[in-house]
XYZ file of C-alpha atoms in Angstrom:
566
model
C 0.000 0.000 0.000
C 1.458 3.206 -0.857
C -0.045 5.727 1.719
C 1.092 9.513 1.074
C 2.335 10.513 4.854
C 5.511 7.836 5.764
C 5.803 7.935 9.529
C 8.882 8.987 11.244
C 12.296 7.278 11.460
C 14.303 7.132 14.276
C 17.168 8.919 13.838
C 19.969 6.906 12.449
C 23.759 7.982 11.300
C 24.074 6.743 7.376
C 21.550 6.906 4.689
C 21.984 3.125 3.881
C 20.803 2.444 7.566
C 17.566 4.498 6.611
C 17.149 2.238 3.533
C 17.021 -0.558 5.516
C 14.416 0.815 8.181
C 12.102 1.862 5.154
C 12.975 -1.171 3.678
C 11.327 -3.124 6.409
C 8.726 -0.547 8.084
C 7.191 0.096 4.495
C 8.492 -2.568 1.878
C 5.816 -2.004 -0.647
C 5.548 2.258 -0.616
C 7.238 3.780 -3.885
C 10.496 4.599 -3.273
C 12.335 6.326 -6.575
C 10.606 6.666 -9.980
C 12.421 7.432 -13.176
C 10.333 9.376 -15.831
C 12.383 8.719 -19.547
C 11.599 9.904 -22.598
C 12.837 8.075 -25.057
C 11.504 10.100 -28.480
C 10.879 13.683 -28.770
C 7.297 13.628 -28.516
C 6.817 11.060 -25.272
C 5.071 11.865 -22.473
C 7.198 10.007 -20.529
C 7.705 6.091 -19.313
C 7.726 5.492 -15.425
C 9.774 3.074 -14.245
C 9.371 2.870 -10.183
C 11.502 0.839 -7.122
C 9.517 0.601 -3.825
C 11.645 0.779 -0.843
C 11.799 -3.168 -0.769
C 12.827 -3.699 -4.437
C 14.830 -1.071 -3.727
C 16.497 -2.526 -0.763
C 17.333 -6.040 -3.193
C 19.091 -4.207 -5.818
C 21.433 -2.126 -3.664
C 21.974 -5.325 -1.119
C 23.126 -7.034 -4.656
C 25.499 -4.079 -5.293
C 26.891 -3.578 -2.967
C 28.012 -7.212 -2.336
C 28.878 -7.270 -5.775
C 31.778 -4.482 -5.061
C 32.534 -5.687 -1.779
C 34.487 -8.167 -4.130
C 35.947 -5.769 -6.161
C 37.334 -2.983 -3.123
C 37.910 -3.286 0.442
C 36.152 -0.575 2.694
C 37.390 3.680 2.284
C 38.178 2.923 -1.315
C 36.846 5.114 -3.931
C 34.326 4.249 -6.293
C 33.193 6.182 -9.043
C 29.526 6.458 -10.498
C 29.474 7.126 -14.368
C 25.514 6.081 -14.719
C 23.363 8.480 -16.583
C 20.306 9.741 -14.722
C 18.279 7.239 -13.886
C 17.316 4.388 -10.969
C 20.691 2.372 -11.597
C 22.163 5.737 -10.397
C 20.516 5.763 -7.413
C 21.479 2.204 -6.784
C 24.733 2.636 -7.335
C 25.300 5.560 -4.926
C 23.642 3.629 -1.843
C 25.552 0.598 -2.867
C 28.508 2.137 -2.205
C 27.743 3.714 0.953
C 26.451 0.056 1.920
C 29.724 -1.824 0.965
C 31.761 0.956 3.011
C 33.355 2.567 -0.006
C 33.673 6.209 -0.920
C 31.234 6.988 -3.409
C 32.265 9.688 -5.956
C 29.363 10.825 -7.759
C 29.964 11.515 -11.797
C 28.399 11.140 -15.070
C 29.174 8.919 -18.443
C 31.359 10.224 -20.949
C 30.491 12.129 -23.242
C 28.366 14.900 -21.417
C 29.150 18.712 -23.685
C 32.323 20.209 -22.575
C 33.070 18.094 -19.536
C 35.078 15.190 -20.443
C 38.854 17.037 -19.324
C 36.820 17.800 -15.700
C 35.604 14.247 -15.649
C 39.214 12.756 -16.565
C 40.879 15.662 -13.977
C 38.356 14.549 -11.676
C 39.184 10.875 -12.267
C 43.143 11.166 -12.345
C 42.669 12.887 -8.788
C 39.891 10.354 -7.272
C 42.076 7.381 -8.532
C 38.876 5.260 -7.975
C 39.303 1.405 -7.068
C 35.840 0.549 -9.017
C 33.593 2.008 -11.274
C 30.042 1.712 -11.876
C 28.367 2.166 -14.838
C 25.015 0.655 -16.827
C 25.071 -1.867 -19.883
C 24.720 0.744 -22.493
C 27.766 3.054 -21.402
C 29.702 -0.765 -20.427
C 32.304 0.059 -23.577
C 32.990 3.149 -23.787
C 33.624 3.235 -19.821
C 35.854 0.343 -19.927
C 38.179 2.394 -21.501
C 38.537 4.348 -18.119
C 39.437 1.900 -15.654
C 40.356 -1.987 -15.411
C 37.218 -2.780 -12.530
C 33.913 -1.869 -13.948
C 30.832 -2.737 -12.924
C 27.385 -2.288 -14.828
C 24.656 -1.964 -11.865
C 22.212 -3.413 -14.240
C 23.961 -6.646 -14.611
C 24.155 -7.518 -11.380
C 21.372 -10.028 -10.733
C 18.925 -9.897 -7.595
C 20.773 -13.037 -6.288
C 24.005 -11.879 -5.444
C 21.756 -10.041 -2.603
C 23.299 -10.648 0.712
C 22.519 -9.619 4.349
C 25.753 -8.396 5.008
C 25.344 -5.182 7.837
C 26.060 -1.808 6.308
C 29.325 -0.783 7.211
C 30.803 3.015 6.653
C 33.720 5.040 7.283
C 33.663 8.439 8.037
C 33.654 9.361 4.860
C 30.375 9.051 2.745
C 31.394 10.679 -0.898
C 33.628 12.711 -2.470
C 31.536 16.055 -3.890
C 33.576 16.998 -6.849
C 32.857 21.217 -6.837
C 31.497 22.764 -10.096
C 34.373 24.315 -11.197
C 33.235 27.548 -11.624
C 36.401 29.629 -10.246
C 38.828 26.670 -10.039
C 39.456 23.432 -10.508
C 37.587 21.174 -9.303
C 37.926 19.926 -5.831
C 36.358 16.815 -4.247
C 35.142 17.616 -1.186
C 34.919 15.069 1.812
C 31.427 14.638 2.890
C 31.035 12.260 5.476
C 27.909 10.044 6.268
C 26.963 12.380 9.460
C 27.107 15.312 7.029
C 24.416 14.406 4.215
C 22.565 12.764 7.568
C 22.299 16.150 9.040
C 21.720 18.355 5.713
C 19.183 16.396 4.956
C 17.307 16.793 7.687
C 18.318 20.887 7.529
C 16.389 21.083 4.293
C 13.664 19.274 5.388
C 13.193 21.290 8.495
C 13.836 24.555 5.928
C 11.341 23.671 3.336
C 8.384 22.102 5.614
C 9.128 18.458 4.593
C 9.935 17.272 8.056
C 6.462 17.938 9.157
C 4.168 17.769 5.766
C 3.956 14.951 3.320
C 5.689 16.126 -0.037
C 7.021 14.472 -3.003
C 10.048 15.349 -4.363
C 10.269 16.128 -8.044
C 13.582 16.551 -9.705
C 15.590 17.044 -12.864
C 19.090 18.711 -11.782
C 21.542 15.988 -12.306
C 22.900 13.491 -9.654
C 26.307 14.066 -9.755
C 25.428 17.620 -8.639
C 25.353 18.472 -5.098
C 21.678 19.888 -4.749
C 20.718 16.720 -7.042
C 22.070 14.175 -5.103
C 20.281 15.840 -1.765
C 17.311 16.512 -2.904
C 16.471 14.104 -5.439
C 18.058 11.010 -3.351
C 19.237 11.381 0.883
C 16.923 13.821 1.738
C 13.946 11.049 0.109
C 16.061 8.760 1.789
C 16.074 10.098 5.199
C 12.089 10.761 5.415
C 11.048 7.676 3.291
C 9.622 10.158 0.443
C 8.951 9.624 -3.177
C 11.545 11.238 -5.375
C 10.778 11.484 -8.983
C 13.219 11.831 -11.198
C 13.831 12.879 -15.064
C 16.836 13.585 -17.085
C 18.224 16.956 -17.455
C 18.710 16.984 -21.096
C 14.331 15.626 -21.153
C 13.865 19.153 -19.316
C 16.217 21.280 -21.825
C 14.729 19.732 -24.647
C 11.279 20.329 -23.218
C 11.037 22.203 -20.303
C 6.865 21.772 -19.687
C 7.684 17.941 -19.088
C 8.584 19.222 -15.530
C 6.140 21.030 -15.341
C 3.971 17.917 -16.115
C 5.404 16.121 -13.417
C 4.767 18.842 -10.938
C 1.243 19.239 -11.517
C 0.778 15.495 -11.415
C 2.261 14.642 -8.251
C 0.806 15.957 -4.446
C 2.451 18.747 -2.735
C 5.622 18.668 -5.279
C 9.026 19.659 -3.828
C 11.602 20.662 -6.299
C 14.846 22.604 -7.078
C 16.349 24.611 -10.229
C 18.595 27.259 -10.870
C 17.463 30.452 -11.917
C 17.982 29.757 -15.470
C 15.689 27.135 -15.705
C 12.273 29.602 -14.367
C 13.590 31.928 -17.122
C 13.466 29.593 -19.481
C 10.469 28.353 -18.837
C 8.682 31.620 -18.614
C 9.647 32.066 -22.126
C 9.739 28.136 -23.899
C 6.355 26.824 -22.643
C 3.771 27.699 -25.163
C -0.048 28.358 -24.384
C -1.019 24.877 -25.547
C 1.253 23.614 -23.284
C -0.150 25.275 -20.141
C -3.465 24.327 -20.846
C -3.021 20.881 -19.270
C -0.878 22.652 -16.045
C -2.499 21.938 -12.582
C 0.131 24.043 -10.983
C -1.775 24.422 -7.409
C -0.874 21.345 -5.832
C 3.131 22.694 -5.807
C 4.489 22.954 -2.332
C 7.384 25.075 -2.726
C 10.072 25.693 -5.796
C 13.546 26.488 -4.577
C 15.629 28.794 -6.405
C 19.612 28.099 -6.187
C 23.112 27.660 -7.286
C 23.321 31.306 -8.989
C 22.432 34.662 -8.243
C 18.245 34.686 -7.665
C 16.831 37.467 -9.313
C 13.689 38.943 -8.044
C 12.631 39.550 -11.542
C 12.851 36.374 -12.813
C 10.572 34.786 -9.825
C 8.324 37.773 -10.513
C 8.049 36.491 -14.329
C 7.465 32.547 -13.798
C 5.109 33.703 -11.480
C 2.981 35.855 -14.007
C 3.681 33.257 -16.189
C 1.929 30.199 -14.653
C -0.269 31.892 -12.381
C -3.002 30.985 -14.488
C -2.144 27.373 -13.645
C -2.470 27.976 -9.906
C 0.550 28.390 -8.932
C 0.693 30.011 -5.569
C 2.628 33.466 -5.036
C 4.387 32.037 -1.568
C 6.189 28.597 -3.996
C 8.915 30.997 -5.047
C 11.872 29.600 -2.143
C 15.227 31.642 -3.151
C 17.894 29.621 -1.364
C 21.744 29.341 -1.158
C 24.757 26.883 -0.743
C 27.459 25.146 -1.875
C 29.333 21.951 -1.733
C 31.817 22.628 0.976
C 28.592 22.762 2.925
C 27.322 19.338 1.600
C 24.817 21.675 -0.115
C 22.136 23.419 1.913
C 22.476 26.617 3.657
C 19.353 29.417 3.997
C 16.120 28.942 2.182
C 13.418 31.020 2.386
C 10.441 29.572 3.662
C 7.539 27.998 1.535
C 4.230 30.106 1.213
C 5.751 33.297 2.253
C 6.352 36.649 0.215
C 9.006 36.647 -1.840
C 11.571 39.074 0.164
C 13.070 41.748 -2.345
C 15.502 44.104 -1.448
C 16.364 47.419 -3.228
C 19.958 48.773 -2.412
C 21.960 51.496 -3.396
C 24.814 50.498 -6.153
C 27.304 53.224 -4.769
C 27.259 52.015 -1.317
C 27.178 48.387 -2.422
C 30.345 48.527 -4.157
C 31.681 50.292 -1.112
C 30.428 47.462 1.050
C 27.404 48.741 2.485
C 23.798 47.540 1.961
C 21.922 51.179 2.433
C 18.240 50.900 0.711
C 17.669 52.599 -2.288
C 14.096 53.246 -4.046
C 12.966 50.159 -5.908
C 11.979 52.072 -9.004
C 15.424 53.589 -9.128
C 17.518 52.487 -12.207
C 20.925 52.368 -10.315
C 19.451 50.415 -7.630
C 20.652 46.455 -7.096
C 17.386 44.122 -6.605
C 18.728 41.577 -4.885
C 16.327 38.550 -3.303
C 16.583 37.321 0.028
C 17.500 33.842 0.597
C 15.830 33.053 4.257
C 17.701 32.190 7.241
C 19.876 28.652 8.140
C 18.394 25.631 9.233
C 20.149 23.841 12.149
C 23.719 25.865 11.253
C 25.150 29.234 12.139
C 26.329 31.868 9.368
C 28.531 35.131 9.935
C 29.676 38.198 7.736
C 33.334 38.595 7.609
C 35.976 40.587 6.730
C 37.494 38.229 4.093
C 41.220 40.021 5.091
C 40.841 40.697 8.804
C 38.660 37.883 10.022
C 37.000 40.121 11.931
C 32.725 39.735 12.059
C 31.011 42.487 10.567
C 27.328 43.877 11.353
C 24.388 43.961 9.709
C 24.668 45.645 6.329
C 27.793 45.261 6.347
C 29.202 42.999 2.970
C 31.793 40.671 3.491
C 32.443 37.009 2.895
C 29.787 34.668 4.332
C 30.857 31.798 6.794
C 29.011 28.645 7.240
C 29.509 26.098 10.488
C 27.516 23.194 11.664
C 27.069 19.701 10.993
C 27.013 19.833 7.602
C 30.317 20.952 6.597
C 32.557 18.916 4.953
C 35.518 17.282 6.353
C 37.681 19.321 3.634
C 39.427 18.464 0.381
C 40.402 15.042 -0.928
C 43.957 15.067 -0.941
C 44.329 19.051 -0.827
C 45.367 19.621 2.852
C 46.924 23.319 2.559
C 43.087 24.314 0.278
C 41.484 22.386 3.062
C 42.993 24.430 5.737
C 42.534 27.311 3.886
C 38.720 27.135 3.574
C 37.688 25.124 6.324
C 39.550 26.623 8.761
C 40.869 25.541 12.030
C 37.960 27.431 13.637
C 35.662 25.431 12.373
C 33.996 28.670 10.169
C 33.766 27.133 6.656
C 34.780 30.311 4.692
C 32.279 30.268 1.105
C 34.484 32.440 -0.864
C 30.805 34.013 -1.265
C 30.123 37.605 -0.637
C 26.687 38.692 1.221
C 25.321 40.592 3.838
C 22.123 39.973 6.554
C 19.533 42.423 6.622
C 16.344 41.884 8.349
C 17.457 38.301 9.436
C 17.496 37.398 5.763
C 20.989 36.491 3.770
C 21.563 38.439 0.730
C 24.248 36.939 -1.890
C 25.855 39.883 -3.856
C 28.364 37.933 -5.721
C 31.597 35.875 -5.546
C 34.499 37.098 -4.078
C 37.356 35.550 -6.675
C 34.756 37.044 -9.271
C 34.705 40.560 -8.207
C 35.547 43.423 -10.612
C 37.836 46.259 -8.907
C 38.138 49.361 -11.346
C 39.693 52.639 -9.969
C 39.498 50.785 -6.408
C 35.374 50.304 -7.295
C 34.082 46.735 -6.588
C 31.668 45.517 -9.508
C 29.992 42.670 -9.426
C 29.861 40.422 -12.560
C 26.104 39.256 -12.134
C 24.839 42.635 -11.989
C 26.255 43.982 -14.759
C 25.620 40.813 -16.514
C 21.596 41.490 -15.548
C 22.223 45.260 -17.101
C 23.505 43.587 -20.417
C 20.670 41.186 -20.793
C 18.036 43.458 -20.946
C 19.215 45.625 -23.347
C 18.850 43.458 -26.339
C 16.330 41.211 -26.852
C 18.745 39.477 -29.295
C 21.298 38.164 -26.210
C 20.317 35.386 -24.989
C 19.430 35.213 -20.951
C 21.951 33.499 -18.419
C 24.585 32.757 -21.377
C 27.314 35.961 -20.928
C 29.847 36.543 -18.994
C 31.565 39.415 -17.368
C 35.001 39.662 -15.844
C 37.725 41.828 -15.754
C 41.484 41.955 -17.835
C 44.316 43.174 -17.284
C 44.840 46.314 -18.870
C 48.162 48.983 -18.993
C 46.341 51.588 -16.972
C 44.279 48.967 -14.773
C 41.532 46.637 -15.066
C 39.553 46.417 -17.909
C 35.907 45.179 -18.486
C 34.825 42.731 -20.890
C 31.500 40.686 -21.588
C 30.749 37.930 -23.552
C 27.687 37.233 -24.802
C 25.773 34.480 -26.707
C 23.006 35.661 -29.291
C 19.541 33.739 -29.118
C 19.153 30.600 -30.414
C 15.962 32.282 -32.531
C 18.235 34.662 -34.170
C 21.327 34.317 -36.105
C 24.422 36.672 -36.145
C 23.849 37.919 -39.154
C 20.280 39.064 -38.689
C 21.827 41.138 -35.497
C 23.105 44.658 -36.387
C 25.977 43.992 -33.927
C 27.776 47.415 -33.783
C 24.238 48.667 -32.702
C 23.767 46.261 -29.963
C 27.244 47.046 -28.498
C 26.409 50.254 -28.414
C 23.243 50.044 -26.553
C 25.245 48.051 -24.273
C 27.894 49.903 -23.387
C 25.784 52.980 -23.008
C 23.429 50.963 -20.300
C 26.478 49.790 -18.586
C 27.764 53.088 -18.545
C 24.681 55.183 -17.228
C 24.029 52.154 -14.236
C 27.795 51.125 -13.282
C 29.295 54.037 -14.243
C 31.826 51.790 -16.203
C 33.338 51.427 -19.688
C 33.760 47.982 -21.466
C 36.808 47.544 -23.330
C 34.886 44.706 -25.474
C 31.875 43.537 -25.523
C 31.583 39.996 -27.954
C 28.500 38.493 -29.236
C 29.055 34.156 -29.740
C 27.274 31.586 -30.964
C 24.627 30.043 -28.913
C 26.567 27.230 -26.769
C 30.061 29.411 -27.316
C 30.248 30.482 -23.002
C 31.211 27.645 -21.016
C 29.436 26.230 -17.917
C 30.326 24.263 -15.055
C 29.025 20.563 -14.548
C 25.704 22.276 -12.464
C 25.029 25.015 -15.650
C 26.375 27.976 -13.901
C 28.384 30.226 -16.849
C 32.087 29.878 -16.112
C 33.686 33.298 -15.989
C 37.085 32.402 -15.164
C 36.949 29.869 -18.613
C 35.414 32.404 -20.656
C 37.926 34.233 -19.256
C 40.677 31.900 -20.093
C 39.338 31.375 -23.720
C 38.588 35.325 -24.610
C 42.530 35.839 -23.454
C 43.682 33.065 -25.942
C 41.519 34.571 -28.727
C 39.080 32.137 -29.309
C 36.359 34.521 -29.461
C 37.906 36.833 -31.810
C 36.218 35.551 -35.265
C 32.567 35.202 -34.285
C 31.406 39.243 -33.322
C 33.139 41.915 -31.382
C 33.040 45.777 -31.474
C-alpha cells in the first residue's frame, strides 16, 4: 500500500541504515521513480523501485563491489540519470566505499573535468550501466554495470561506513575542481536541515527533480533527503527538461504537494519556452514550494514565472530563493515555503563600497537583490574576508558557514582544506553577502569581483544590465570579468546571441552600443569589449552555472575573436 504521509524514522547515522528501516517498516511504498523519454514527442515512461525492491538491488550491489574494493576505497559512479544511479550511490555507501558521484562520458564540454576529476579520485571501481559498459571500460580496469548484477548476489551483510560518505567533486566555476569530503553524518544532518527549511519534516511532499545526480543539490534533494524521510523522489533527465522544459512542469502538476529545485535559469526559461497549448493541461496548485539556487536569484525572474503560470495555480508564496554550496554538503538558507518573496532594493554606490543602504525600488541604479531566508540547524557570519574580523548587519563581506554539515575538507588538498575550512571550524564560502532583516543576501563571488579605480563591480549585476538591453542576447549565457589592462583593469563581456536569431540578422555594432551605453549610465563603467558568440560558445560548469574564469581563459587566448566583437 502506498499511503502519502511515511511515519517517522528514528534517527539513524548513514543513509543506507535508513534504507534498511524503510525497507522493512514500508516494503511495498514507492520509493524512486524514473520518468524517460525516449523520443521527442513522449510523455514520458515510469519506471518505479519501492523501498523493498529497492532494498534487493542495492543489497546485490553492494556485495557485488565488496568483491571488487575493500572498505574507504573510492568508487566512481558514471551512470546516466536514472534508478541504476541511485542504486549505485547507496551501494557504495552500503559496501563501506567512498562513493564519488559523476556522469558517463560524453556529457558537452566536460570530459577534461571528468578525466581531472578521475586522475585525482584514482577510484578502485567504477560503476556504470550496460549501455555506457564500452565506452567506460576504456577508463578503468574494474567496472561494474549496476544493471547486470542479478537480484541473487543479494546478501545480508550489515552496512558498514567510514567516516567518509562521498567525495563532492565542486562545479568548477572559479577553479578546478575539488572533491570535497562529505562524510555520512554530514548528508545525515543536511538532509534533515532542508527538510526542516522547506516544511518536509512535518508535511507529506514528493520530491520532483531534474538537476543531475552528480550535482550536489541533485544528489540531496532528489536522493538522501527522500532517503532520510522515506519520500517519493521522482526523477527525469536533465537533457528531457532542456529539450522540453513543460515535461517538468507535467510532473509537478501530477504529483501531491511537489518539492523541487532549479537554478534560476531554468524559471527563465520556462517563462519564455512553454507555449499556451502547453499550459493548458498545467495543474500548478498542488506545488508545495520551488527552490531557487546555485546562482544569483533574481527577483525579476521569480516575478516572471510567477505571471507566467499563475493561471495554472501556482501560488505566489512557492517561489523559495535559497543558497549553498558543496563545501557545505549543499544546503544553507532557504526562504520559507508560502511566504512573500523578500526583495531588497539597495543602493549600487554604497554596495560597491560594502554597504547595503536601501535605495528606491523604481530607481535604475538600484541592485534588486532577493533574500535567501535564514539557516536551518547551522550558524552563518559576515566577515571581513582580510581581517577575520565579524562584521554587522549591512555590512558585505564574505559569508561563513559552520555546523554539521560541513565537509571534512578536500580530498587530498590539505593546505586548500585548511585554507577554507579553517581551524575554527567557520567554513569560509568564498561568497560575498550581507544579513539584513534576518534574511541572507548573496551579492556575488568574491574571486569574481571586478575592482576598477578601487570600485568593486559585481559580474552578475552587470551581466543582468547587459541582458536586458537586447532582446537578441540570450538570458543566463554571458559573462563578465575583468582583464588586465596597462592603466588597470579592464571590463569585458561575452555574450551568446539567441538561439531564434542568427548573427547575421543582429546589427551587432548597434547592440554594443546600446550596451555599453546601459552599462555606462548604471555602473558608471566602460567595457573595453563587448563579444557576441554563438549560442553554446560560453562555457558552464558541470551544475550550468556560466564559467567566468573559462570564458575568461578562452577570450585571453583569442578564441572569441572571429565570431562578433566591437
Amino acid at each position: 500500500m502506498d499511503s502519502r504521509r511515511p511515519p517517522l524514522a528514528p534517527a539513524f547515522r548513514t543513509l543506507p541504515q535508513y534504507l534498511r528501516h524503510w525497507a522493512e517498516a514500508t516494503p511495498d511504498r514507492r520509493a524512486f521513480t524514473f520518468v524517460d523519454h525516449p523520443a521527442p514527442d513522449s510523455r514520458g515512461v515510469h519506471r518505479t523501485l519501492t523501498w523493498r525492491r529497492l532494498d534487493t538491488r542495492v543489497r546485490a550491489v553492494a556485495a557485488r563491489l565488496a568483491e571488487e574494493a575493500g572498505p574507504g576505497a573510492r568508487v566512481a559512479l558514471l551512470c546516466p540519470q536514472g534508478l541504476e544511479y541511485v542504486t549505485g550511490f547507496l551501494a557504495a555507501l552500503t559496501a563501506g566505499l567512498v562513493a564519488v558521484p559523476l556522469y558517463p562520458p560524453g556529457l558537452p564540454g566536460q570530459d577534461d573535468r571528468l578525466t581531472a576529476v578521475l586522475a585525482d579520485a584514482r577510484p578502485a571501481v567504477i560503476l556504470t550501466t550496460s549501455r555506457h559498459l564500452e565506452q567506460v571500460s576504456e577508463l578503468g580496469d574494474r567496472v561494474v554495470a549496476v544493471d547486470q548484477v542479478p537480484d541473487a548476489a543479494a546478501s545480508d551483510l550489515e552496512p558498514v561506513a567510514g567516516e567518509i560518505a562521498y567525495l563532492q567533486y565542486t562545479s568548477g566555476s572559479t577553479r578546478t575542481p575539488a572533491g570535497v569530503e562529505i562524510g555520512h553524518a554530514n548528508v545525515v544532518a543536511n538532509a534533515r536541515q532542508a527538510l526542516t527549511a522547506y516544511g518536509a519534516d512535518a508535511h507529506p511532499v514528493t520530491c520532483v527533480g531534474w538537476l543531475p545526480l552528480y550535482h550536489d543539490m541533485g544528489l540531496v534533494l532528489s536522493v538522501a533527503a527522500p532517503v532520510v524521510r522515506g519520500l517519493l523522489s521522482v526523477l527525469m533527465d536533465p537533457v528531457a527538461f532542456l529539450h522540453e522544459p513543460a515535461r517538468w512542469l507535467r510532473l509537478l502538476s501530477t504529483h501531491p504537494r511537489a518539492l523541487s529545485a532549479a537554478p534560476n535559469f531554468a524559471y527563465d526559461y520556462c517563462a519564455s519556452a512553454v507555449t499556451d497549448a502547453q499550459k493548458e493541461r498545467l495543474r500548478l496548485d498542488g506545488v508545495f514550494a520551488l527552490i531557487n539556487g546555485s546562482e544569483p536569484v533574481r527577483p525579476t525572474t521569480a516575478d516572471r514565472f510567477q505571471a507566467a503560470f499563475a493561471e495554472q495555480g501556482l501560488a505566489a508564496g512557492t517561489h523559495c530563493p535559497s543558497y549553498g554550496l558543496a563545501e557545505a554538503t549543499v544546503f544553507v538558507s532557504a526562504a520559507a515555503p508560502g511566504q512573500p518573496l523578500r526583495r531588497f532594493a539597495l543602493d549600487r554606490d554604497a554596495l560597491a563600497e560594502g554597504k547595503a543602504l536601501p535605495a528606491r525600488p523604481d530607481d535604475p541604479r538600484a541592485v534588486l537583490l532577493a533574500g535567501c531566508g535564514a539557516p536551518a540547524g547551522q550558524r552563518i557570519r559576515i566577515a571581513d574576508p582580510l581581517s577575520q574580523a565579524v562584521l554587522s548587519e549591512g555590512e558585505v563581506g564574505e559569508i561563513q558557514v559552520r555546523g554539521p554539515n560541513v565537509g571534512r575538507g578536500y580530498w587530498n588538498h590539505e593546505e586548500q582544506s585548511r585554507r577554507v575550512f579553517g581551524a575554527d571550524g567557520w567554513l569560509r564560502t568564498g561568497d560575498l553577502g550581507t544579513v539584513l532583516e534576518g534574511q541572507l543576501l548573496v551579492t556575488g563571488r568574491l574571486k569574481d569581483l571586478i575592482v576598477v579605480d578601487g570600485r568593486n563591480h559585481y559580474p552578475q549585476d552587470v551581466e543582468a544590465t547587459v541582458q536586458d538591453t537586447h532582446p537578441a542576447l540570450r538570458r543566463d549565457r554571458l559573462a563578465a570579468f575583468g582583464v588586465a589592462g596597462g592603466s588597470g583593469e579592464r571590463v569585458v563581456v561575452v555574450a551568446e546571441h539567441a538561439r531564434t536569431t542568427g548573427l547575421a540578422e543582429i546589427d551587432v555594432p548597434a547592440l554594443v552600443r546600446a550596451v555599453r551605453a546601459a552599462v555606462s549610465a548604471r555602473h558608471g563603467l566602460r567595457l573595453a569589449d563587448v563579444v557576441v558568440v554563438a549560442p553554446g560558445t560560453v562555457p558552464r560548469t558541470s551544475s550550468g552555472k556560466v564559467s567566468r574564469a573559462l570564458t575568461r581563459e578562452r577570450y585571453l587566448a583569442g578564441a572569441y575573436a572571429v565570431d562578433g566583437a566591437a
